[in-house]
Short mmCIF file of C-alpha atoms and ligand atoms in Angstrom, two decimals:
data_model
loop_
_atom_site.label_atom_id
_atom_site.label_comp_id
_atom_site.label_asym_id
_atom_site.label_seq_id
_atom_site.Cartn_x
_atom_site.Cartn_y
_atom_site.Cartn_z
CA MET A 1 4.92 -14.36 3.22
CA THR A 2 5.58 -16.91 5.92
CA ASN A 3 4.47 -17.88 9.34
CA ARG A 4 8.03 -18.32 10.60
CA PRO A 5 8.89 -15.91 13.48
CA ILE A 6 11.49 -13.43 12.13
CA MET A 7 14.04 -12.17 14.51
CA PRO A 8 15.68 -8.65 14.23
CA SER A 9 18.49 -9.35 11.81
CA SER A 10 20.84 -6.50 12.57
CA PRO A 11 21.44 -3.90 15.43
CA ALA A 12 20.39 -1.21 13.05
CA GLU A 13 17.11 -3.15 12.64
CA SER A 14 16.59 -3.17 16.46
CA ALA A 15 17.13 0.56 16.70
CA ALA A 16 14.63 2.44 18.72
CA SER A 17 11.47 3.02 16.82
CA LEU A 18 10.02 6.36 16.12
CA TYR A 19 6.73 5.24 17.58
CA PRO A 20 6.39 6.44 21.12
CA CYS A 21 5.89 3.18 22.74
CA GLY A 22 6.83 3.27 26.47
CA ARG A 23 7.48 7.07 26.52
CA PRO A 24 4.91 9.53 27.74
CA LEU A 25 3.03 11.66 25.34
CA LYS A 26 2.73 15.45 25.69
CA GLN A 27 0.27 16.91 28.17
CA TRP A 28 -2.23 18.92 26.06
CA PRO A 29 -4.79 21.31 27.33
CA THR A 30 -8.46 20.26 28.06
CA PRO A 31 -10.46 20.77 25.95
CA MET A 32 -8.22 19.70 23.13
CA ARG A 33 -8.86 21.60 20.00
CA LEU A 34 -8.96 19.54 16.80
CA VAL A 35 -8.42 20.19 13.11
CA VAL A 36 -10.63 17.58 11.31
CA LEU A 37 -9.54 17.34 7.62
CA GLY A 38 -12.02 15.45 5.54
CA ALA A 39 -14.71 16.24 8.00
CA THR A 40 -17.53 15.15 5.63
CA GLY A 41 -16.05 11.69 5.06
CA SER A 42 -16.44 8.53 7.10
CA ILE A 43 -13.61 9.22 9.35
CA GLY A 44 -14.37 13.01 9.58
CA GLN A 45 -18.01 12.36 10.63
CA GLN A 46 -17.03 9.74 13.26
CA THR A 47 -14.67 12.24 14.65
CA LEU A 48 -17.51 14.96 14.94
CA ASP A 49 -19.51 12.30 16.64
CA LEU A 50 -16.76 11.93 19.30
CA VAL A 51 -16.82 15.78 19.81
CA ALA A 52 -20.61 15.49 20.38
CA LYS A 53 -19.95 12.64 22.81
CA HIS A 54 -17.16 14.59 24.70
CA PRO A 55 -18.02 18.25 24.45
CA ASP A 56 -16.11 18.85 27.61
CA ARG A 57 -12.87 17.24 26.16
CA LEU A 58 -13.04 18.20 22.48
CA GLN A 59 -13.49 21.18 20.44
CA VAL A 60 -13.14 21.93 16.72
CA ALA A 61 -10.71 24.64 15.59
CA ALA A 62 -11.02 24.01 11.87
CA LEU A 63 -12.86 21.62 9.34
CA SER A 64 -12.51 20.73 5.70
CA CYS A 65 -14.49 19.14 2.86
CA HIS A 66 -13.79 18.83 -0.74
CA SER A 67 -17.11 19.56 -2.49
CA ARG A 68 -19.95 18.63 -0.09
CA VAL A 69 -20.52 22.17 1.12
CA SER A 70 -24.02 21.78 2.51
CA GLU A 71 -22.73 18.85 4.77
CA VAL A 72 -19.88 20.88 6.13
CA ALA A 73 -22.28 23.80 6.65
CA ALA A 74 -24.54 21.56 8.64
CA GLN A 75 -21.45 20.39 10.66
CA VAL A 76 -20.63 23.99 11.64
CA ALA A 77 -24.31 24.60 12.57
CA ALA A 78 -24.30 21.55 14.75
CA LEU A 79 -21.13 22.61 16.43
CA LYS A 80 -22.74 26.04 17.09
CA LYS A 81 -25.63 24.31 18.79
CA LEU A 82 -23.36 22.00 20.75
CA GLN A 83 -20.81 24.38 22.14
CA PRO A 84 -22.39 28.04 21.71
CA GLU A 85 -19.55 29.56 23.64
CA VAL A 86 -16.85 28.12 21.33
CA PRO A 87 -15.77 30.31 18.33
CA LEU A 88 -16.83 28.62 15.11
CA PRO A 89 -14.19 26.57 13.23
CA LEU A 90 -12.34 27.91 10.20
CA VAL A 91 -13.45 26.02 7.06
CA ALA A 92 -11.38 24.74 4.05
CA VAL A 93 -13.19 23.83 0.90
CA THR A 94 -10.74 22.41 -1.64
CA ASP A 95 -12.76 22.00 -4.84
CA SER A 96 -12.84 25.45 -6.67
CA SER A 97 -16.53 25.52 -7.66
CA ALA A 98 -17.52 24.28 -4.25
CA HIS A 99 -15.44 27.06 -2.66
CA LYS A 100 -17.41 29.48 -4.78
CA ARG A 101 -20.64 28.18 -3.29
CA ALA A 102 -19.20 28.35 0.19
CA ALA A 103 -18.17 31.88 -0.32
CA VAL A 104 -21.94 33.07 -0.62
CA ASP A 105 -23.13 30.71 2.22
CA PRO A 106 -24.19 32.94 5.21
CA LEU A 107 -22.71 30.75 7.71
CA LEU A 108 -19.44 29.77 5.97
CA ARG A 109 -18.33 32.86 4.09
CA ASP A 110 -16.70 34.46 7.20
CA LEU A 111 -15.05 31.14 8.10
CA LEU A 112 -13.76 30.30 4.74
CA LEU A 113 -10.01 29.62 4.04
CA PRO A 114 -8.31 29.70 0.62
CA GLU A 115 -9.52 27.09 -1.91
CA GLY A 116 -7.39 24.06 -2.97
CA PRO A 117 -4.63 22.33 -1.04
CA ALA A 118 -3.40 25.83 0.35
CA GLY A 119 -6.64 25.87 2.48
CA LEU A 120 -5.93 22.59 4.06
CA VAL A 121 -2.48 23.60 5.05
CA THR A 122 -3.65 27.01 6.29
CA ALA A 123 -6.24 25.14 8.40
CA VAL A 124 -3.56 23.13 10.12
CA SER A 125 -0.90 25.83 10.37
CA ASP A 126 -3.21 28.77 11.38
CA ALA A 127 -6.30 27.45 13.29
CA PRO A 128 -6.26 29.22 16.53
CA ASP A 129 -5.02 27.23 19.42
CA ALA A 130 -5.20 23.97 17.58
CA HIS A 131 -3.59 20.89 19.26
CA CYS A 132 -4.52 17.75 17.27
CA LEU A 133 -4.87 17.21 13.48
CA VAL A 134 -7.16 14.46 12.62
CA ASN A 135 -6.31 13.66 9.08
CA GLY A 136 -9.33 11.84 7.60
CA LEU A 137 -8.44 13.02 3.82
CA VAL A 138 -8.43 10.40 1.23
CA GLY A 139 -5.28 9.93 -0.98
CA ALA A 140 -2.02 11.70 -1.34
CA ALA A 141 -3.85 14.99 -0.90
CA GLY A 142 -3.31 14.20 2.84
CA LEU A 143 0.50 14.43 2.75
CA GLN A 144 1.09 18.17 2.78
CA PRO A 145 -1.31 18.71 5.73
CA THR A 146 0.44 15.89 7.68
CA LEU A 147 3.68 17.74 7.17
CA ALA A 148 2.18 20.91 8.34
CA GLY A 149 0.95 19.25 11.43
CA ALA A 150 4.27 17.94 12.04
CA ALA A 151 6.01 21.20 11.64
CA ARG A 152 3.53 22.78 14.17
CA GLY A 153 4.41 20.09 16.62
CA MET A 154 0.86 18.86 16.80
CA ARG A 155 -0.59 15.54 17.90
CA ILE A 156 -1.54 13.90 14.49
CA ALA A 157 -4.29 11.36 14.51
CA LEU A 158 -3.45 9.80 11.24
CA ALA A 159 -6.24 8.05 9.23
CA ASN A 160 -4.75 9.08 5.97
CA LYS A 161 -2.30 6.15 5.51
CA GLU A 162 -1.39 7.57 2.10
CA SER A 163 0.62 10.28 3.78
CA LEU A 164 2.98 7.49 5.15
CA VAL A 165 2.95 5.56 1.90
CA VAL A 166 3.92 8.55 -0.27
CA GLY A 167 5.98 10.46 2.15
CA GLY A 168 7.08 7.95 4.89
CA ASP A 169 10.55 9.18 5.44
CA LEU A 170 9.64 12.92 5.04
CA VAL A 171 6.79 12.56 7.42
CA THR A 172 8.72 10.70 10.19
CA ARG A 173 11.66 13.11 9.86
CA ALA A 174 9.26 16.11 10.18
CA VAL A 175 7.48 14.45 13.12
CA VAL A 176 10.93 14.30 14.96
CA ALA A 177 12.05 17.68 13.85
CA GLY A 178 8.73 19.28 14.84
CA GLY A 179 8.38 17.54 18.12
CA ALA A 180 5.05 16.31 17.02
CA GLU A 181 3.13 12.98 17.80
CA LEU A 182 2.05 10.67 15.19
CA LEU A 183 -0.80 8.24 16.35
CA PRO A 184 -2.42 5.72 14.18
CA VAL A 185 -6.19 5.69 13.55
CA ASP A 186 -6.27 2.54 11.29
CA SER A 187 -7.80 -0.22 13.65
CA GLU A 188 -4.91 -2.52 12.86
CA HIS A 189 -2.19 0.00 13.71
CA SER A 190 -4.17 1.04 16.77
CA ALA A 191 -4.27 -2.59 17.85
CA ILE A 192 -0.52 -2.86 17.36
CA ALA A 193 0.19 0.31 19.20
CA GLN A 194 -1.91 -1.01 22.16
CA CYS A 195 -0.04 -4.27 22.21
CA LEU A 196 3.24 -2.39 22.05
CA SER A 197 2.42 -0.08 24.94
CA GLY A 198 5.19 -0.16 27.50
CA ARG A 199 7.38 -2.67 25.54
CA GLN A 200 10.93 -2.26 24.39
CA GLU A 201 11.82 -2.66 20.70
CA SER A 202 14.15 -5.52 21.46
CA GLU A 203 11.24 -7.46 22.84
CA ILE A 204 9.35 -7.52 19.51
CA SER A 205 9.66 -10.30 17.08
CA ARG A 206 7.06 -9.24 14.43
CA LEU A 207 3.83 -7.47 13.74
CA ILE A 208 0.87 -9.18 12.48
CA LEU A 209 -1.80 -7.33 10.50
CA THR A 210 -5.09 -8.94 10.03
CA ALA A 211 -7.14 -8.48 6.87
CA SER A 212 -10.98 -9.25 6.54
CA GLY A 213 -10.19 -10.73 3.06
CA GLY A 214 -12.86 -8.41 1.54
CA PRO A 215 -15.95 -9.39 -0.42
CA PHE A 216 -13.99 -11.67 -2.74
CA ARG A 217 -12.18 -13.90 -0.08
CA GLU A 218 -13.85 -16.95 -1.49
CA THR A 219 -14.38 -15.91 -5.09
CA PRO A 220 -12.61 -18.07 -7.66
CA ALA A 221 -10.03 -16.46 -9.79
CA ALA A 222 -11.86 -16.94 -13.04
CA LYS A 223 -14.96 -15.05 -11.54
CA LEU A 224 -12.91 -11.99 -10.39
CA ALA A 225 -12.76 -10.78 -14.01
CA GLU A 226 -16.61 -10.39 -14.00
CA VAL A 227 -17.42 -8.92 -10.58
CA SER A 228 -19.60 -5.81 -10.67
CA LEU A 229 -18.93 -2.40 -8.96
CA ALA A 230 -21.79 -3.02 -6.39
CA GLU A 231 -20.11 -6.36 -5.42
CA VAL A 232 -16.65 -4.56 -5.02
CA LEU A 233 -18.33 -1.89 -2.70
CA ASN A 234 -20.09 -4.70 -0.60
CA HIS A 235 -17.46 -4.99 2.29
CA PRO A 236 -18.33 -7.73 4.53
CA THR A 237 -17.53 -6.07 7.92
CA TRP A 238 -16.65 -2.21 7.69
CA ASP A 239 -18.70 0.66 6.38
CA MET A 240 -16.17 3.15 4.90
CA GLY A 241 -15.47 5.66 2.15
CA PRO A 242 -15.67 4.38 -1.46
CA LYS A 243 -11.77 4.40 -1.98
CA ILE A 244 -10.78 2.43 0.95
CA THR A 245 -13.67 -0.06 0.37
CA VAL A 246 -12.27 -0.70 -3.25
CA ASP A 247 -8.86 -0.99 -1.70
CA SER A 248 -10.21 -3.61 0.83
CA ALA A 249 -11.68 -5.59 -1.99
CA THR A 250 -8.35 -5.70 -3.92
CA LEU A 251 -6.28 -6.02 -0.64
CA MET A 252 -4.31 -2.98 -1.70
CA ASN A 253 -5.52 -1.47 1.57
CA LYS A 254 -3.53 -4.21 3.44
CA GLY A 255 -0.61 -3.51 1.20
CA LEU A 256 -0.76 0.20 2.18
CA GLU A 257 -1.12 -0.65 5.73
CA VAL A 258 2.14 -2.77 5.62
CA ILE A 259 3.94 0.25 4.29
CA GLU A 260 2.28 2.36 6.98
CA ALA A 261 3.30 -0.04 9.79
CA HIS A 262 6.79 -0.14 8.54
CA HIS A 263 7.19 3.77 8.75
CA LEU A 264 5.04 4.07 11.93
CA PHE A 265 6.59 1.52 14.09
CA GLY A 266 10.13 1.52 12.48
CA VAL A 267 9.95 -2.24 11.88
CA SER A 268 11.58 -3.90 8.85
CA TYR A 269 9.27 -5.59 6.16
CA ASP A 270 10.77 -8.98 7.03
CA ARG A 271 8.86 -8.60 10.40
CA ILE A 272 5.57 -7.55 9.11
CA GLU A 273 3.01 -10.34 8.17
CA VAL A 274 -0.46 -10.26 6.97
CA VAL A 275 -3.05 -12.92 7.94
CA VAL A 276 -6.68 -13.15 6.64
CA HIS A 277 -9.11 -13.07 9.57
CA PRO A 278 -12.60 -13.08 8.14
CA GLY A 279 -14.22 -12.28 11.52
CA SER A 280 -12.48 -8.80 11.59
CA PHE A 281 -12.69 -8.85 15.52
CA VAL A 282 -9.00 -9.51 16.11
CA HIS A 283 -7.77 -6.10 14.89
CA SER A 284 -4.07 -7.13 14.84
CA LEU A 285 -1.38 -8.73 16.93
CA VAL A 286 2.30 -8.40 18.08
CA GLU A 287 4.56 -11.45 18.60
CA PHE A 288 7.36 -11.06 21.07
CA VAL A 289 10.82 -12.59 20.99
CA ASP A 290 9.68 -15.37 23.51
CA GLY A 291 6.75 -16.37 21.21
CA ALA A 292 4.02 -14.68 23.31
CA LEU A 293 1.33 -13.09 21.10
CA LEU A 294 -0.71 -10.13 22.15
CA ALA A 295 -3.87 -9.14 20.23
CA GLN A 296 -6.41 -6.31 20.38
CA LEU A 297 -10.07 -7.28 19.91
CA GLY A 298 -13.22 -5.45 19.41
CA THR A 299 -16.32 -4.81 17.21
CA PRO A 300 -15.77 -3.12 13.94
CA ASP A 301 -16.27 0.67 15.19
CA MET A 302 -13.75 3.24 13.87
CA ARG A 303 -14.55 5.53 16.80
CA VAL A 304 -12.65 3.24 19.18
CA PRO A 305 -9.15 3.67 17.41
CA LEU A 306 -10.05 7.33 16.47
CA GLN A 307 -10.64 8.30 20.14
CA TYR A 308 -7.62 6.21 21.20
CA ALA A 309 -5.39 8.41 18.98
CA ILE A 310 -7.05 11.63 19.70
CA SER A 311 -6.91 11.01 23.41
CA GLY A 312 -3.21 10.16 23.44
CA GLU A 313 -3.72 6.40 24.06
CA LYS A 314 -6.55 6.59 26.67
CA HIS A 315 -9.60 4.45 26.85
CA TRP A 316 -12.27 7.14 27.22
CA PRO A 317 -15.81 5.76 27.88
CA LEU A 318 -17.72 5.08 24.65
CA ALA A 319 -21.02 3.50 24.00
CA SER A 320 -19.74 1.26 21.29
CA GLY A 321 -20.86 -2.36 20.52
CA ARG A 322 -19.50 -4.87 22.89
CA LEU A 323 -17.88 -8.05 21.45
CA ASP A 324 -19.67 -11.09 22.66
CA LEU A 325 -16.89 -13.66 22.69
CA VAL A 326 -19.17 -16.68 23.03
CA LYS A 327 -21.11 -15.61 19.88
CA THR A 328 -17.85 -14.98 18.03
CA GLY A 329 -16.98 -18.65 18.27
CA MET A 330 -13.65 -19.78 16.60
CA LEU A 331 -10.57 -17.79 15.87
CA ARG A 332 -10.07 -18.32 12.09
CA PHE A 333 -6.95 -17.14 10.25
CA GLU A 334 -5.85 -17.92 6.66
CA GLU A 335 -2.89 -17.06 4.31
CA PRO A 336 -3.51 -14.20 2.00
CA ASP A 337 -3.73 -15.39 -1.68
CA LEU A 338 -1.26 -13.23 -3.53
CA VAL A 339 -2.23 -14.80 -6.94
CA ARG A 340 -5.94 -13.74 -6.67
CA PHE A 341 -5.01 -10.54 -4.86
CA PRO A 342 -1.88 -9.31 -6.69
CA CYS A 343 -2.25 -5.86 -5.27
CA LEU A 344 -1.05 -6.90 -1.91
CA GLY A 345 2.17 -8.47 -3.52
CA LEU A 346 2.77 -5.25 -5.55
CA ALA A 347 2.43 -3.08 -2.40
CA MET A 348 4.84 -5.18 -0.28
CA ALA A 349 7.25 -5.19 -3.17
CA ALA A 350 6.98 -1.36 -3.66
CA GLY A 351 7.45 -0.95 0.04
CA ARG A 352 10.56 -3.00 0.17
CA GLN A 353 11.97 -1.36 -2.92
CA GLY A 354 11.34 2.09 -1.31
CA GLY A 355 12.17 5.41 -2.66
CA THR A 356 9.66 6.53 -5.43
CA ALA A 357 8.16 2.97 -5.79
CA PRO A 358 5.43 3.47 -3.08
CA ILE A 359 4.53 6.82 -4.60
CA VAL A 360 3.97 5.29 -8.12
CA LEU A 361 2.01 2.42 -6.59
CA ASN A 362 -0.21 4.72 -4.66
CA ALA A 363 -0.84 7.34 -7.38
CA ALA A 364 -1.62 4.53 -10.04
CA ASN A 365 -3.97 2.97 -7.52
CA GLU A 366 -5.77 6.11 -6.66
CA VAL A 367 -6.30 6.78 -10.53
CA ALA A 368 -7.27 3.20 -11.21
CA VAL A 369 -9.83 3.20 -8.21
CA ALA A 370 -11.32 6.42 -9.38
CA ALA A 371 -11.62 4.90 -13.07
CA LEU A 372 -13.47 1.86 -11.48
CA LEU A 373 -15.82 4.00 -9.50
CA ALA A 374 -16.45 5.94 -12.78
CA HIS A 375 -17.17 2.55 -14.65
CA ARG A 376 -14.35 3.15 -16.94
CA ILE A 377 -12.28 -0.03 -16.10
CA ARG A 378 -13.04 -3.28 -14.35
CA TYR A 379 -11.85 -4.53 -11.01
CA ALA A 380 -9.37 -6.92 -12.42
CA ASP A 381 -7.70 -4.15 -14.44
CA ILE A 382 -6.64 -2.30 -11.18
CA PRO A 383 -3.41 -4.42 -10.56
CA ARG A 384 -2.59 -4.37 -14.20
CA VAL A 385 -2.57 -0.52 -14.31
CA ILE A 386 -0.42 -0.41 -11.25
CA GLU A 387 2.02 -3.02 -12.46
CA ASP A 388 2.45 -1.26 -15.74
CA CYS A 389 3.07 1.94 -13.99
CA LEU A 390 5.75 0.39 -11.67
CA THR A 391 7.50 -1.12 -14.67
CA ALA A 392 7.48 2.07 -16.69
CA MET A 393 8.77 4.22 -13.86
CA PRO A 394 11.81 2.58 -12.17
CA ALA A 395 12.36 3.53 -8.50
CA GLY A 396 14.69 6.38 -7.59
CA PRO A 397 15.40 8.21 -4.44
CA VAL A 398 13.00 10.60 -2.62
CA THR A 399 15.04 13.64 -1.47
CA ASP A 400 12.39 16.11 -0.67
CA LEU A 401 8.62 17.00 -0.96
CA ASP A 402 9.08 18.41 -4.56
CA THR A 403 10.44 15.17 -5.77
CA ALA A 404 7.59 13.21 -4.15
CA LEU A 405 5.00 15.57 -5.76
CA ALA A 406 6.60 15.39 -9.14
CA VAL A 407 6.71 11.52 -9.19
CA ASP A 408 3.13 11.48 -7.86
CA LEU A 409 1.99 13.71 -10.72
CA GLN A 410 3.97 11.69 -13.40
CA ALA A 411 2.58 8.41 -12.27
CA ARG A 412 -0.96 9.79 -12.38
CA THR A 413 -0.43 10.79 -16.10
CA GLU A 414 1.16 7.37 -16.63
CA ALA A 415 -1.90 5.64 -15.21
CA ASP A 416 -4.42 7.92 -17.03
CA GLY A 417 -2.75 7.01 -20.31
CA ARG A 418 -3.06 3.20 -19.48
CA ILE A 419 -6.74 3.58 -18.52
CA ASP A 420 -7.59 5.52 -21.66
CA ARG A 421 -6.19 2.58 -23.70
CA LEU A 422 -7.87 -0.05 -21.56
CA SER A 423 -11.34 1.71 -21.80
CA ALA A 424 -10.91 2.47 -25.49
CA ALA A 425 -9.98 -1.30 -26.07
CA ALA A 426 -13.19 -2.30 -24.08
CA GLY A 427 -15.25 -0.12 -26.40
N1 LIG B 501 -13.50 5.09 6.69
C1 LIG B 501 -12.82 4.28 7.57
O1 LIG B 501 -13.56 3.50 8.25
C2 LIG B 501 -11.38 4.16 7.62
C3 LIG B 501 -10.70 3.28 8.35
C4 LIG B 501 -9.19 3.18 8.44
C5 LIG B 501 -8.56 4.10 7.69
N2 LIG B 501 -9.27 4.99 6.86
C6 LIG B 501 -8.49 5.94 6.07
O2 LIG B 501 -8.95 7.32 6.40
C7 LIG B 501 -8.83 8.22 5.12
C8 LIG B 501 -10.24 8.60 4.85
O3 LIG B 501 -11.16 7.61 4.50
P1 LIG B 501 -12.80 7.82 4.44
O4 LIG B 501 -13.37 6.46 4.23
O5 LIG B 501 -13.15 8.52 5.62
O6 LIG B 501 -12.89 8.68 3.06
P2 LIG B 501 -14.11 9.38 2.58
O7 LIG B 501 -15.48 8.98 3.28
O8 LIG B 501 -14.22 9.12 1.12
O9 LIG B 501 -13.94 10.91 3.07
C9 LIG B 501 -12.87 11.66 2.36
C10 LIG B 501 -12.95 13.02 2.91
O10 LIG B 501 -11.80 13.69 2.10
C11 LIG B 501 -12.43 14.77 1.34
N3 LIG B 501 -11.76 14.80 0.00
C12 LIG B 501 -11.91 13.95 -0.98
N4 LIG B 501 -11.03 14.22 -2.02
C13 LIG B 501 -10.33 15.27 -1.63
C14 LIG B 501 -9.16 15.99 -2.20
N5 LIG B 501 -8.68 15.74 -3.53
N6 LIG B 501 -8.80 16.98 -1.54
C15 LIG B 501 -9.12 17.17 -0.20
N7 LIG B 501 -10.15 16.55 0.37
C16 LIG B 501 -10.70 15.59 -0.33
C17 LIG B 501 -13.94 14.40 1.14
O11 LIG B 501 -14.55 15.74 0.94
P3 LIG B 501 -16.17 15.62 0.31
O12 LIG B 501 -16.96 14.80 1.21
O13 LIG B 501 -16.54 16.93 0.12
O14 LIG B 501 -15.94 14.83 -1.00
C18 LIG B 501 -14.13 13.81 2.49
O15 LIG B 501 -14.34 14.77 3.45
C19 LIG B 501 -8.25 7.20 4.07
O16 LIG B 501 -6.87 7.37 4.00
C20 LIG B 501 -8.56 5.83 4.62
O17 LIG B 501 -7.73 4.80 4.19
C21 LIG B 501 -10.65 5.10 6.78
#
């Protein structure tokens, strides 16, 4: 990682980006109808909060949860009260036993889609008059619904970065083929999108992603082996779901975001840099070829980038916190420490390697994070599991979705085996 400005190295690299900077997005009807996948999660709940704030602009055509049936039922009831004239949304419940519970719920039973991943794809493909997919699913489970949204030519407000990590080329090709729109929800990528607005690709020197540094930014290497799960989950600035909170503590989240930025903006890895910014109010930056830097700043409120994506890059009114520049004081940036946080380096290397490497990285990480949350392994074991899986499964090409899904499954089995051995050794 370097602070040296990196210029486009070849004409191919300067080729037009997939990202629709400078070109008009489609005109969608108002109200815009949303498919909200992962509705019961942090991103999903904040999306429904935006619907409540803008009932004249937004409606919900379908919702999903994995197992929290009573929460999704409460969301349907709240929408019925908010917009009594709007038909109730279809509901996908992926977990099998939760689906059985939903099938006997008086409000949900007539709205219910098939269980498992098929329900998610049906929600995206079949929800009546749906315009925009908000993908707030966690993990590689988000990939197929993203592809379904692309095939339907939808606006895709993408929080599920794993879609691009696992299926980057598949997704970008499907977006172009389907005439869809891919708009980032991650605050860093939203910041970059705002800085890129109206610019030509030839003007861009590099993208600079900021990272809070997580709860262990100042923790000495020797102490990282001992940190507790409660400390891992204690993020200094953002309140998010458990998986991304763990990823933020290992800096894997930033690594996944580098891969996401590469696919989203069509920029090579040499021109994407990460800096630690403990204040978390500079959401990210773009450096231009004349050395000018543009940044987007704000308080940590995910509803702002969510609404920017859903609206098609508009600043709708929102009573979010306002950044007090005088109170924020100094701008502080640091180099990320790849020795204490090996997951960032592993992700950047896997991204550069391409092919199946990011799929293996992501699957091993998902399995390791779940094992940490289940108290089966320790924080410091996460990069070991991922590195072992990357070594055991050399990268190959990804030709289609089936290859991606098969590699994902194989890497999960590989990671499971390593975790079994680690937890057996730990007694
Ligand atoms: N939270 C943030 O502030 C934030 C910021 C930037 C990016 N993101 C990204 O947004 C995505 C969602 O993050 P989150 O923090 O909102 O996660 P979360 O709070 O854990 O919510 C995840 C959602 O997905 C559902 N889900 C879980 N496992 C599933 C599976 N196997 N199949 C189908 N659905 C499943 C959950 O249902 P149940 O509730 O029923 O379990 C829940 O609705 C992630 O990719 C994350 O990196 C999040």
